mmCIF file of C-alpha atoms and ligand atoms in Angstrom:
data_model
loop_
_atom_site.group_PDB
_atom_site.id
_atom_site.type_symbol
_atom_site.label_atom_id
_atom_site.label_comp_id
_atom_site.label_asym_id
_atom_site.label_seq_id
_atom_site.Cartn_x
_atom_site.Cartn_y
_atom_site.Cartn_z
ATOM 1 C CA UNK A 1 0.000 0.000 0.000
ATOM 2 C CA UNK A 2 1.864 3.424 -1.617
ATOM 3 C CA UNK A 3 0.242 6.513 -0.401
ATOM 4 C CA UNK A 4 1.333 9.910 -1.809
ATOM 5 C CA UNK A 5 0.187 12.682 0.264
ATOM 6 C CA UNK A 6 -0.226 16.456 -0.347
ATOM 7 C CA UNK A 7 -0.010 18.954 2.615
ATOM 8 C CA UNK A 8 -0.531 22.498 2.494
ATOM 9 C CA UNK A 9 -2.766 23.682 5.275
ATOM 10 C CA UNK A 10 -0.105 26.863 5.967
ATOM 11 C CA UNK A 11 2.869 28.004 4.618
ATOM 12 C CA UNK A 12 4.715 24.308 4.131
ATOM 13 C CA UNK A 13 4.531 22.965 0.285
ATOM 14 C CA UNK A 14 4.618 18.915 0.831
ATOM 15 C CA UNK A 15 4.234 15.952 -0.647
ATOM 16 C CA UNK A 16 5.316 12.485 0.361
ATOM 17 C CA UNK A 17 5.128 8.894 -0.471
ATOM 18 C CA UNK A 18 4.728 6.396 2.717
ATOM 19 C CA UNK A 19 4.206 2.108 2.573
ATOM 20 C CA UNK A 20 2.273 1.015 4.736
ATOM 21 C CA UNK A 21 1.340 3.796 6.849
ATOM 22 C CA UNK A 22 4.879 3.662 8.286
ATOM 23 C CA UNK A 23 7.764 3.126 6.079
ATOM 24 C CA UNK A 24 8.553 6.618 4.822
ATOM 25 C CA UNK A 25 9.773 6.974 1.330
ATOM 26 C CA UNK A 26 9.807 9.815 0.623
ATOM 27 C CA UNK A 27 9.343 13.587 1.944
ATOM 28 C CA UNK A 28 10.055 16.940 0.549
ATOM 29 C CA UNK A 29 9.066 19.977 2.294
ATOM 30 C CA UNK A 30 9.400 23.243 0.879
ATOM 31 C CA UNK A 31 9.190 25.727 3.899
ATOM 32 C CA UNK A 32 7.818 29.173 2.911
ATOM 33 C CA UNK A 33 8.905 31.059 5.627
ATOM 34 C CA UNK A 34 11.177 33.203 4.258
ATOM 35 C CA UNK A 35 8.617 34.653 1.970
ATOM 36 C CA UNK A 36 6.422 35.615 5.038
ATOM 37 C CA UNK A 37 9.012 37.181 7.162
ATOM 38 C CA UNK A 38 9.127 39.981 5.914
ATOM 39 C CA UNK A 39 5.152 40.987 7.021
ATOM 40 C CA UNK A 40 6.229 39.102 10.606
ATOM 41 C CA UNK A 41 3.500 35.799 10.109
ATOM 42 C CA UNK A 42 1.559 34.027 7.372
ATOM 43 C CA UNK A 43 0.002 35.883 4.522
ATOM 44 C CA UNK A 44 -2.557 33.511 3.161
ATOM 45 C CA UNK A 45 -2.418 35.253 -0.639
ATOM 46 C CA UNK A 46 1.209 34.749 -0.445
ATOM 47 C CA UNK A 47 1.296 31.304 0.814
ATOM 48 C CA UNK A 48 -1.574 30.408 -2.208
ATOM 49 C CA UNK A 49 0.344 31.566 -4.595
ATOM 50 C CA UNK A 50 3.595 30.345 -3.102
ATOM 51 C CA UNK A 51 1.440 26.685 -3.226
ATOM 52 C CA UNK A 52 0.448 27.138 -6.985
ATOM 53 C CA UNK A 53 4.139 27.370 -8.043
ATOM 54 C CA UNK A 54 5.459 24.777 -6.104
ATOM 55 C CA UNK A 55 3.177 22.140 -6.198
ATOM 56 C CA UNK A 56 3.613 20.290 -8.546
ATOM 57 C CA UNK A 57 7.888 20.200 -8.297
ATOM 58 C CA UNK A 58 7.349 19.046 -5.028
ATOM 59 C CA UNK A 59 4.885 16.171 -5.864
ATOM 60 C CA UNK A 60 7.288 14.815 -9.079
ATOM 61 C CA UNK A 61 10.545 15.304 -6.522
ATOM 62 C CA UNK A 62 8.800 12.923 -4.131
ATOM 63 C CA UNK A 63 7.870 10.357 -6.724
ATOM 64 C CA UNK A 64 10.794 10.257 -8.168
ATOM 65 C CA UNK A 65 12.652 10.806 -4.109
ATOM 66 C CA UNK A 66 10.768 7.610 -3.434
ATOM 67 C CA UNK A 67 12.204 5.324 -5.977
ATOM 68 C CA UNK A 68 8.569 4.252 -7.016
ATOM 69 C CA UNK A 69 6.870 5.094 -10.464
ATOM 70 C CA UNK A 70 3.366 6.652 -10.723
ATOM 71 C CA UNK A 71 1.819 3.433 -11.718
ATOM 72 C CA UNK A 72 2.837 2.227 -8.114
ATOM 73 C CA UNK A 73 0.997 4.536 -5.653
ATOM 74 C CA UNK A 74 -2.515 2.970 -4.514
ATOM 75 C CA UNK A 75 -4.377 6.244 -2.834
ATOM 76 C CA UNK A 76 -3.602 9.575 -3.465
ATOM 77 C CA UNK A 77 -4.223 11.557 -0.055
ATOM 78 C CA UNK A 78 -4.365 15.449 1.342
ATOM 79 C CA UNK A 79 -5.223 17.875 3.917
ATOM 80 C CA UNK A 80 -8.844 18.955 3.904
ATOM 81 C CA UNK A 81 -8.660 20.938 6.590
ATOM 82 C CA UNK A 82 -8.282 22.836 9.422
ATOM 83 C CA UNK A 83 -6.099 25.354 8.022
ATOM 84 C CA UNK A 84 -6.078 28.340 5.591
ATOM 85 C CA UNK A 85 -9.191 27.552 3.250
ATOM 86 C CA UNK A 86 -6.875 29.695 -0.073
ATOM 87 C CA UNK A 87 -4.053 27.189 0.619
ATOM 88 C CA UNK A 88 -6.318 24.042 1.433
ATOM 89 C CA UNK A 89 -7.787 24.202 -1.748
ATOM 90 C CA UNK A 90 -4.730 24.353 -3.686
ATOM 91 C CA UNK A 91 -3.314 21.168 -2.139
ATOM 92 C CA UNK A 92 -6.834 19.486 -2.236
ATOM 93 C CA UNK A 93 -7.946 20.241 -5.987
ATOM 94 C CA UNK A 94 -4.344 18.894 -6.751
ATOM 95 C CA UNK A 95 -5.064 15.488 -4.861
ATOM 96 C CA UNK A 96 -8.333 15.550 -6.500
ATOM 97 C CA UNK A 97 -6.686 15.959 -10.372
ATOM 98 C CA UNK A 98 -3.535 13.381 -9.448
ATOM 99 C CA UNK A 99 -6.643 10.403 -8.492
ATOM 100 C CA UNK A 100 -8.505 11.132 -11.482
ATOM 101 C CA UNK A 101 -6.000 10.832 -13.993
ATOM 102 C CA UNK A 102 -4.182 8.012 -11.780
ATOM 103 C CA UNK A 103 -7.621 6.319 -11.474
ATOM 104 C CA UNK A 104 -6.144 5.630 -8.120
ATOM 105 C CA UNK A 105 -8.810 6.434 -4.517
ATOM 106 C CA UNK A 106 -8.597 9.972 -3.171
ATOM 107 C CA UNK A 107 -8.368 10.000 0.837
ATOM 108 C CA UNK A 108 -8.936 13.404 2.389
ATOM 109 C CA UNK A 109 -7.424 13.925 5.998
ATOM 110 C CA UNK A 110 -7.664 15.701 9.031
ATOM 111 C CA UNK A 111 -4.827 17.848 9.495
ATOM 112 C CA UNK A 112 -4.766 17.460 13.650
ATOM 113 C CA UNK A 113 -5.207 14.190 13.162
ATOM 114 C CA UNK A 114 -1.950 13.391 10.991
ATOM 115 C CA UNK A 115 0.178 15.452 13.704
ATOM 116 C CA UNK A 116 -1.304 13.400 15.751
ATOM 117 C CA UNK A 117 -0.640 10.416 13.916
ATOM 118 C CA UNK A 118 3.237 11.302 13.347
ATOM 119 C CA UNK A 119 4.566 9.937 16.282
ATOM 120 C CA UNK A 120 4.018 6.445 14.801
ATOM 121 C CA UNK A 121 6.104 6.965 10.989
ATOM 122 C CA UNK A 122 9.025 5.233 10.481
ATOM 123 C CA UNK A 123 9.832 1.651 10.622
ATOM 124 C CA UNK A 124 11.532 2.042 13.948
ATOM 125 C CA UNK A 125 8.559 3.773 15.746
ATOM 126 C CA UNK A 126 6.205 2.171 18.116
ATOM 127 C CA UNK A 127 3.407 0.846 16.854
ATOM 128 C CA UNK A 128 -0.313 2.360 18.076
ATOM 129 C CA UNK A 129 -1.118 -0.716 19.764
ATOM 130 C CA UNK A 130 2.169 -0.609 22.099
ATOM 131 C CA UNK A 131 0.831 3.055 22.939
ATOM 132 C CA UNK A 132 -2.619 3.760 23.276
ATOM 133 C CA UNK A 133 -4.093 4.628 24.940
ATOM 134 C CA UNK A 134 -2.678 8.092 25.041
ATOM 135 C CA UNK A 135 -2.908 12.202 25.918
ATOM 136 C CA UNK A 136 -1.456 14.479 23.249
ATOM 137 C CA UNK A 137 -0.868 17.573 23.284
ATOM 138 C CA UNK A 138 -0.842 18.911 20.001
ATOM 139 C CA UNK A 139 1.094 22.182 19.903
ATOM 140 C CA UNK A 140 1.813 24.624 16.236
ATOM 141 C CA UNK A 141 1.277 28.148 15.046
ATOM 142 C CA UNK A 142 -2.314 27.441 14.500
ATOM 143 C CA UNK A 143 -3.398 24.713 17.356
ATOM 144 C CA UNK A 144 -3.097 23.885 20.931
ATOM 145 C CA UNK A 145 -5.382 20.832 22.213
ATOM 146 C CA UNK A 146 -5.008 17.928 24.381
ATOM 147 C CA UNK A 147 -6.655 14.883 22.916
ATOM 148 C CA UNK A 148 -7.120 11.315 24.447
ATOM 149 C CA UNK A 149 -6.412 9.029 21.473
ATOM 150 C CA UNK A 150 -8.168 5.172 22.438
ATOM 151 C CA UNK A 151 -6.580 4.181 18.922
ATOM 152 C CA UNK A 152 -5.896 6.141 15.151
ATOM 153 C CA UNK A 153 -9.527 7.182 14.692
ATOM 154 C CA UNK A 154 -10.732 7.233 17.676
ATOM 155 C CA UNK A 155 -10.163 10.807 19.289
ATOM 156 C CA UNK A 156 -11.865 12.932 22.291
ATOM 157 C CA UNK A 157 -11.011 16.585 22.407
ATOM 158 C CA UNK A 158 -9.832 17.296 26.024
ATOM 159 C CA UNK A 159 -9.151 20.567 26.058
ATOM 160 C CA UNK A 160 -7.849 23.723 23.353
ATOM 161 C CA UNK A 161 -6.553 27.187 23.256
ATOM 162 C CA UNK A 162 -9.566 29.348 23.766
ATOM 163 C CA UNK A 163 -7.605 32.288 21.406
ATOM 164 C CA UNK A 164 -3.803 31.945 20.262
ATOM 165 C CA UNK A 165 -1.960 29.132 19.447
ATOM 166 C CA UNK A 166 1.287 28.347 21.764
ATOM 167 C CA UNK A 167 3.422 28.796 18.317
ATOM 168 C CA UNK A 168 1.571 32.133 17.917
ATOM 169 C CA UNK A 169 2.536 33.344 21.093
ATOM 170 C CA UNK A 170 5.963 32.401 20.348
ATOM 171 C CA UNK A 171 5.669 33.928 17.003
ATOM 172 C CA UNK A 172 3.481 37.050 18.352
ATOM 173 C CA UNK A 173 6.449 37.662 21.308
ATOM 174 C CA UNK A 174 9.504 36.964 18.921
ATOM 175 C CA UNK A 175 8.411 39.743 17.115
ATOM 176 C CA UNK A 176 8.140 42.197 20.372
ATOM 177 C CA UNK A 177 11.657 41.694 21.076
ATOM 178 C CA UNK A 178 12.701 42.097 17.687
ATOM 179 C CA UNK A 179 13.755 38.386 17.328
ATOM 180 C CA UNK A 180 11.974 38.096 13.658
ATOM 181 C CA UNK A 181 10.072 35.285 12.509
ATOM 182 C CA UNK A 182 9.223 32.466 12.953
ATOM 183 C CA UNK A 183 9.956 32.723 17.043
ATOM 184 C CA UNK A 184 9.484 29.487 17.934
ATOM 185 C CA UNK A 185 13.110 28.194 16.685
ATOM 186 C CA UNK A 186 15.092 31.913 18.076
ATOM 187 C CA UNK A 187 12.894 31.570 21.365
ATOM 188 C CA UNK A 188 14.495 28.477 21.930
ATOM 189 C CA UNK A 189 17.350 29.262 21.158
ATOM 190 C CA UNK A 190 18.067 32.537 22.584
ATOM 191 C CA UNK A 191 16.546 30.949 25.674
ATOM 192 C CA UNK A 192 19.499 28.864 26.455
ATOM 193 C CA UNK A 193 21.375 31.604 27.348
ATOM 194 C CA UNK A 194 18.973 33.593 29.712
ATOM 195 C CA UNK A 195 17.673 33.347 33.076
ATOM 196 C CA UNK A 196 13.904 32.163 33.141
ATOM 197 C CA UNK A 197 13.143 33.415 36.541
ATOM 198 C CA UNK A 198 13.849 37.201 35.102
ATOM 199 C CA UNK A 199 10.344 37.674 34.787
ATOM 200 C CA UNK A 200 7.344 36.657 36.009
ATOM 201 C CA UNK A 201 4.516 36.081 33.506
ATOM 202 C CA UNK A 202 1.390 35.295 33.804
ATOM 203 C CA UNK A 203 0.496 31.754 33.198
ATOM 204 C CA UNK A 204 -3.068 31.782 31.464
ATOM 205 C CA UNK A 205 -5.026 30.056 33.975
ATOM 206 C CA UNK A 206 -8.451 31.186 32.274
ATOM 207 C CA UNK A 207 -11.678 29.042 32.452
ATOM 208 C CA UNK A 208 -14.074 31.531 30.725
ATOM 209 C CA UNK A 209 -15.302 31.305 26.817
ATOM 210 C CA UNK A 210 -15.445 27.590 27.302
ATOM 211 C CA UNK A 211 -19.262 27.766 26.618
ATOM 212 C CA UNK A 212 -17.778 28.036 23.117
ATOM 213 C CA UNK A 213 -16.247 24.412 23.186
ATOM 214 C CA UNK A 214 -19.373 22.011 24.175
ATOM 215 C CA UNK A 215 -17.217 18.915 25.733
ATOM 216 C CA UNK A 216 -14.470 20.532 26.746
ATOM 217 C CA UNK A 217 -13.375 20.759 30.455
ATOM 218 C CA UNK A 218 -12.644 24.643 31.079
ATOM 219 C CA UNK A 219 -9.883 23.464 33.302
ATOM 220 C CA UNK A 220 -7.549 21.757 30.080
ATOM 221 C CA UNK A 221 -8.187 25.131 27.976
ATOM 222 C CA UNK A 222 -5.015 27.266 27.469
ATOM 223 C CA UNK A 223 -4.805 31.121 27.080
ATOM 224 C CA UNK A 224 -2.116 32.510 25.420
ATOM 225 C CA UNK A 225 -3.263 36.296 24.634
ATOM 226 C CA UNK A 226 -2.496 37.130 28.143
ATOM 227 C CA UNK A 227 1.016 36.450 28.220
ATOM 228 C CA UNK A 228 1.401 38.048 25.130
ATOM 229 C CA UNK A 229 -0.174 41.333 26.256
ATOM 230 C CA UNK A 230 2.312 40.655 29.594
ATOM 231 C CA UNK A 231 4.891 41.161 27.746
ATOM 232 C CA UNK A 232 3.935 43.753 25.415
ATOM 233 C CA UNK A 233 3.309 45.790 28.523
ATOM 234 C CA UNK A 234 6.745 44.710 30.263
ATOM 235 C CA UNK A 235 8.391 45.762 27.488
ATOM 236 C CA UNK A 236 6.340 49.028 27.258
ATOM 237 C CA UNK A 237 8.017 49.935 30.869
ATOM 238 C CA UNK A 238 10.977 48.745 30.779
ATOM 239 C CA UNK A 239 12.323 48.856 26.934
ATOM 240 C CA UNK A 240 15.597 46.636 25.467
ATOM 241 C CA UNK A 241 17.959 49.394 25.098
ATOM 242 C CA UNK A 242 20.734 48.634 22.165
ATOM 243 C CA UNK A 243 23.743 46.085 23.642
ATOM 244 C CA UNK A 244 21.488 44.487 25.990
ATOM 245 C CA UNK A 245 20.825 40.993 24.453
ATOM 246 C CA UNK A 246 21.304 39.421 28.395
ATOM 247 C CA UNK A 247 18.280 40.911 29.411
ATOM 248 C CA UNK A 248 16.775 39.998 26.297
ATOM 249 C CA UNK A 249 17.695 36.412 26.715
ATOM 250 C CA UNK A 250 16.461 36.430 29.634
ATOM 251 C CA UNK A 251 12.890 37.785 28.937
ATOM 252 C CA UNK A 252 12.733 35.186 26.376
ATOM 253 C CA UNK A 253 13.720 32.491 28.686
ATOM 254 C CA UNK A 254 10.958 33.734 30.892
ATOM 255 C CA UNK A 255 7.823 34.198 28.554
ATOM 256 C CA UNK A 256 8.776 30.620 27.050
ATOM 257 C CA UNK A 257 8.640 29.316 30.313
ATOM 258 C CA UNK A 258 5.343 30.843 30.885
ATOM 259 C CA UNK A 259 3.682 29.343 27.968
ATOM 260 C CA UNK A 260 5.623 25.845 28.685
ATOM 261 C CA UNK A 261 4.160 25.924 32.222
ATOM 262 C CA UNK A 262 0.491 26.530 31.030
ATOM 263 C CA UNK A 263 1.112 23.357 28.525
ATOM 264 C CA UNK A 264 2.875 20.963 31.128
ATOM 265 C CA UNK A 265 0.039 21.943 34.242
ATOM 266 C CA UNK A 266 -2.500 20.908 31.437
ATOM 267 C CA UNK A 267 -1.090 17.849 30.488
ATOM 268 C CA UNK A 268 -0.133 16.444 34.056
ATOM 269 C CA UNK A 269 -4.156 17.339 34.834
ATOM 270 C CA UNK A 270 -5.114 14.830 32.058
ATOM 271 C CA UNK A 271 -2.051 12.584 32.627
ATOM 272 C CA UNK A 272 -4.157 9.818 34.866
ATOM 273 C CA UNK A 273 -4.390 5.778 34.877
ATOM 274 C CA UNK A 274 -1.523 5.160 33.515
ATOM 275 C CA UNK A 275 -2.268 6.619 30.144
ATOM 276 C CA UNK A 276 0.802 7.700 27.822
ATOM 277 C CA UNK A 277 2.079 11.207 27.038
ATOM 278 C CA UNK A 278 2.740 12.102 23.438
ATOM 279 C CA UNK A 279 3.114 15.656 21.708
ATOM 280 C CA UNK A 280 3.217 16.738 18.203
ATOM 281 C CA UNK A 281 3.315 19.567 16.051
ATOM 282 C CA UNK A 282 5.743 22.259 15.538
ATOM 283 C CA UNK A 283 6.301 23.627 18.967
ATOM 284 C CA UNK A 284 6.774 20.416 19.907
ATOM 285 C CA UNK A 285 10.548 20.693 18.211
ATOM 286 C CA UNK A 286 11.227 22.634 21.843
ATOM 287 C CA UNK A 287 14.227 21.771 23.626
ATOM 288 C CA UNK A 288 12.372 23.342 27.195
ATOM 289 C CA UNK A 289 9.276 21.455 26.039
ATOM 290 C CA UNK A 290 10.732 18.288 25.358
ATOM 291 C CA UNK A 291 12.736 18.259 28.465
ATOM 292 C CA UNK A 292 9.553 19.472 30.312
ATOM 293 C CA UNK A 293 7.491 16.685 29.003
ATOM 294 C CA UNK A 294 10.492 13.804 29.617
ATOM 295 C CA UNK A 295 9.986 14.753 33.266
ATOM 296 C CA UNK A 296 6.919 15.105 33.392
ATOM 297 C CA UNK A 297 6.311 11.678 31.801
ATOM 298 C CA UNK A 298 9.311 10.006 34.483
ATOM 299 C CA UNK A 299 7.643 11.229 37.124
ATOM 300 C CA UNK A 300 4.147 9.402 36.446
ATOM 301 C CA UNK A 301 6.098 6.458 35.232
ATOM 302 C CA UNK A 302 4.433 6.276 31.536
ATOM 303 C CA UNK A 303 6.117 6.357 27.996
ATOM 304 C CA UNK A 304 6.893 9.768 25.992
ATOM 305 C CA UNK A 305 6.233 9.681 22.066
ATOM 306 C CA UNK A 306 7.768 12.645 20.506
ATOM 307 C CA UNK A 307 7.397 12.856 16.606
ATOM 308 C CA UNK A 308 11.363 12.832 14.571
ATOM 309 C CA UNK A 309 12.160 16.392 14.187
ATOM 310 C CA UNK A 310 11.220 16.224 10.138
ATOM 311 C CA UNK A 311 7.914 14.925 11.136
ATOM 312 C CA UNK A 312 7.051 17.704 14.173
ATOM 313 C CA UNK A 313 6.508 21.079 11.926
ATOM 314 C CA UNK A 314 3.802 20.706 9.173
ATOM 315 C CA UNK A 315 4.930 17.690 6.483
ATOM 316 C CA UNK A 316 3.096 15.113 3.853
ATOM 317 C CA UNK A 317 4.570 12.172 5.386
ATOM 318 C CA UNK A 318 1.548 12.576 8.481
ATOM 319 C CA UNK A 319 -1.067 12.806 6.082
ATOM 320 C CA UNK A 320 0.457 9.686 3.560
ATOM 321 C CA UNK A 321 1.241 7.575 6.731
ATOM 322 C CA UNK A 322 -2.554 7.946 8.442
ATOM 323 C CA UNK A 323 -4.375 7.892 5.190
ATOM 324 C CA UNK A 324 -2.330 4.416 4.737
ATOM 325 C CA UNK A 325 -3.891 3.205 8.345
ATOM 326 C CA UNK A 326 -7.459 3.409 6.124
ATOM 327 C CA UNK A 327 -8.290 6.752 8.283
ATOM 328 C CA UNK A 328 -9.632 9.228 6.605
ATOM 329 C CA UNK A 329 -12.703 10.165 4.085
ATOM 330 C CA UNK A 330 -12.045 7.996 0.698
ATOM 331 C CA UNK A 331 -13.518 7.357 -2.699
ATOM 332 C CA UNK A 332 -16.077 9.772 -3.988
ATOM 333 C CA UNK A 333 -17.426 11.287 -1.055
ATOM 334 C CA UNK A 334 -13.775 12.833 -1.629
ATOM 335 C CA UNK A 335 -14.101 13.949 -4.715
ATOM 336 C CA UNK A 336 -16.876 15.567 -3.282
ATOM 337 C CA UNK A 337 -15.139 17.412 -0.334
ATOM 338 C CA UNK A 338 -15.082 20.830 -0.282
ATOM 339 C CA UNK A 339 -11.864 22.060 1.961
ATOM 340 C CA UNK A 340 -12.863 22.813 5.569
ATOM 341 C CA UNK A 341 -10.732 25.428 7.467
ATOM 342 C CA UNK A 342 -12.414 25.010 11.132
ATOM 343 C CA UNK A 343 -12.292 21.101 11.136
ATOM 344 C CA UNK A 344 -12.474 19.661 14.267
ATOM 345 C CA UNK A 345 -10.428 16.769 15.597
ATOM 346 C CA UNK A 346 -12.402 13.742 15.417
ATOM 347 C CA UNK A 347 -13.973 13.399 12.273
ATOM 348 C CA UNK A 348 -11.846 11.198 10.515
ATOM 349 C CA UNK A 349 -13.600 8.292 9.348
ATOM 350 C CA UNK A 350 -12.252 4.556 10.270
HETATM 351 O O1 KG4 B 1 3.264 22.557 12.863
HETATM 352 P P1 KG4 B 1 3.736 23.822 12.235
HETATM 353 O O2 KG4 B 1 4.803 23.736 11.198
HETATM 354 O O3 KG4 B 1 2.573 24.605 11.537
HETATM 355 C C1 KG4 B 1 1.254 24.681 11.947
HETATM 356 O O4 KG4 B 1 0.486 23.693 11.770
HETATM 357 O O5 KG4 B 1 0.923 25.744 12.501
HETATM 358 O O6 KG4 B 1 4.204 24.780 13.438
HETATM 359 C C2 KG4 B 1 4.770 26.040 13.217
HETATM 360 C C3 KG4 B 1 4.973 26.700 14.566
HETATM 361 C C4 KG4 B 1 5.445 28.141 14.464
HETATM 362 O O7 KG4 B 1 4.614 28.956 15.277
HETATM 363 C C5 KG4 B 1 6.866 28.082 15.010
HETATM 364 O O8 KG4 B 1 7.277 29.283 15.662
HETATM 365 C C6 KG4 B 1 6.767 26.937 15.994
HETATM 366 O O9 KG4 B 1 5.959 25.984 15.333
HETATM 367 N N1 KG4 B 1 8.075 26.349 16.303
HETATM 368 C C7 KG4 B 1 8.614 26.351 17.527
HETATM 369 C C8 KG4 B 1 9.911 25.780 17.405
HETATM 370 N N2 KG4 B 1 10.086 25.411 16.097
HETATM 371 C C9 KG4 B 1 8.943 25.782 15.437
HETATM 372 N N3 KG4 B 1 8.145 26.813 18.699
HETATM 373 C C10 KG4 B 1 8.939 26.708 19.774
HETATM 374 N N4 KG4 B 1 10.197 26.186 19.738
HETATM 375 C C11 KG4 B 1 10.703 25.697 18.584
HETATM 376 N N5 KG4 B 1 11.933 25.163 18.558
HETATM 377 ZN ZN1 ZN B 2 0.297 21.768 11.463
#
């Protein structure tokens, strides 16, 4: 079973071709970022456009990456959504030609859901069976939820950000200290070299707009706007003068450690019974984070599943490897799919 899959939910041009649902063939990624610095975040025209051009290079680089021909992939698989609907649709309508003409099944995934799911590529991984069931926290520029996963397909929302993303607060204060973008990656590193106690930020320990989220236990939601409007403020008062990059490490160190202490009190909340800890998504490349979450998951005694650093930040090889489990919506009712930015975990199909 060949899968080729198509991602392009953001600003990350993907395609990849996966066996199996594991074995990993093949998987370009052609990261946009630099076209989006410059405005200090994702411009959805740009990233369309940027998606248009490089498309189909990226799809004929992974075939031929793969060491398969086209007569050899059995499904042809993309992101339907969440994400940006302009970019969605390029990635989608491409899927949707490459099936027809290959007269191969189109599968049509949940974006969440293959973060979720990209813990488990690659032939040395542990199988879902060993794992679930499991918490993860998945953590990017555009989501921050904590899902119980009983198996692939089977998912319960816990708990989400109630306004930014964790990556968008490390995007959104990256750009207050004049750190450019993305943050996450300069965050981290500037981090190293600071003192995290510097500051104290607030820690986005908010319970109301829940009402919005039917389901979902106000006491797993995150906040991130607050610790963003912390700093603003901080750095309002007290301003980085030229020469002082200490302080400025430091700050960093702090306000990181703010938004990793909101996502580790969450998880250790949901972290009962024994279940497993896993985290995926871009933020989830984090040095603090990852540390955060290996002692967190010591200290209740359960395994850690942490996606390989090319599989963390948004990639085709998630959505190839789950839509080669037999998750995901297939056949015509694909065809039929119209993208769908605000999808919710839990409607992939088994
Ligand atoms: O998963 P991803 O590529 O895209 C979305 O689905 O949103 O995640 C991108 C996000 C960005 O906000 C970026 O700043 C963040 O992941 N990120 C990090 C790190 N590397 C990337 N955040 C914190 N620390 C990092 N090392
Ligand atoms: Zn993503």
């Amino acid at each position: 079973m060949n899968v080729l899959g198509i991602e392009t939910s953001c600003d990350e041009t993907s395609a990849s071709v996966v066996r199996h649902g594991r074995e990993v063939l093949s998987n370009v990624v052609f990261s946009q970022t630099h076209l989006h610095a410059p405005y200090g975040g994702v411009v959805p025209e740009i990233a369309s456009r940027s998606h248009v051009e490089t498309l189909p290079s990226i799809i004929v680089e992974a075939i031929s990456k793969s060491g398969l021909a086209w007569e050899d992939i059995d499904i042809v698989a993309s992101t339907y959504g969440p994400g940006l609907a302009s970019s969605l649709l390029v990635g989608l309508s491409a899927a949707k030609g490459l099936s027809i003409r290959l007269g191969k099944p189109l599968c049509a995934i949940n974006h969440v859901e293959a973060h979720i799911y990209s813990i488990f590529l690659g032939d040395d991984a542990p199988r879902p069976e060993e794992i679930c069931p499991f918490i993860t926290l998945v953590v990017s520029g555009g989501h921050t939820s904590l899902i119980r996963v009983d198996r692939v397909g089977s998912y319960k929302l816990l708990g989400r950000t109630i306004d930014d993303a964790a990556g968008e607060a490390f995007d959104k204060g990256a750009n207050l200290l004049g750190l450019g973008y993305p943050g996450g990656p300069v965050i981290d590193k500037v981090s190293r070299m600071g003192n995290k106690d510097f500051v104290k930020f607030p820690r986005g320990k908010h319970s109301y707009g829940v009402a919005r989220f039917p389901g979902v236990d106000s006491e797993l939601c995150f906040s991130f706007s607050g610790v963003k409007t912390a700093l603003l403020y901080y750095l309002k008062n007290s301003p980085l003068m030229t020469g002082e990059e200490d302080k400025r490490n430091s700050i960093a160190a702090s306000y990181q450690e703010a938004i990793i202490d909101a996502l580790i009190d969450k998880c250790r909340k949901t972290l009962t019974g024994g279940l497993n800890l896993a985290c995926a998504g871009g933020v989830s490349l984090n040095n603090r984070l990852r540390l955060r979450l290996a002692e967190l998951a010591s200290e209740r005694k359960v395994r850690l599943l942490l996606a390989k650093p090319e599989h963390c930040a948004d990639n085709a090889a998630m959505v190839a490897g789950l839509a080669g489990t037999g998750c995901g919506i297939c056949g015509q009712e694909a065809l039929e799919l119209d993208v769908c930015p605000n999808l919710e975990t839990g409607t992939c199909k088994v």
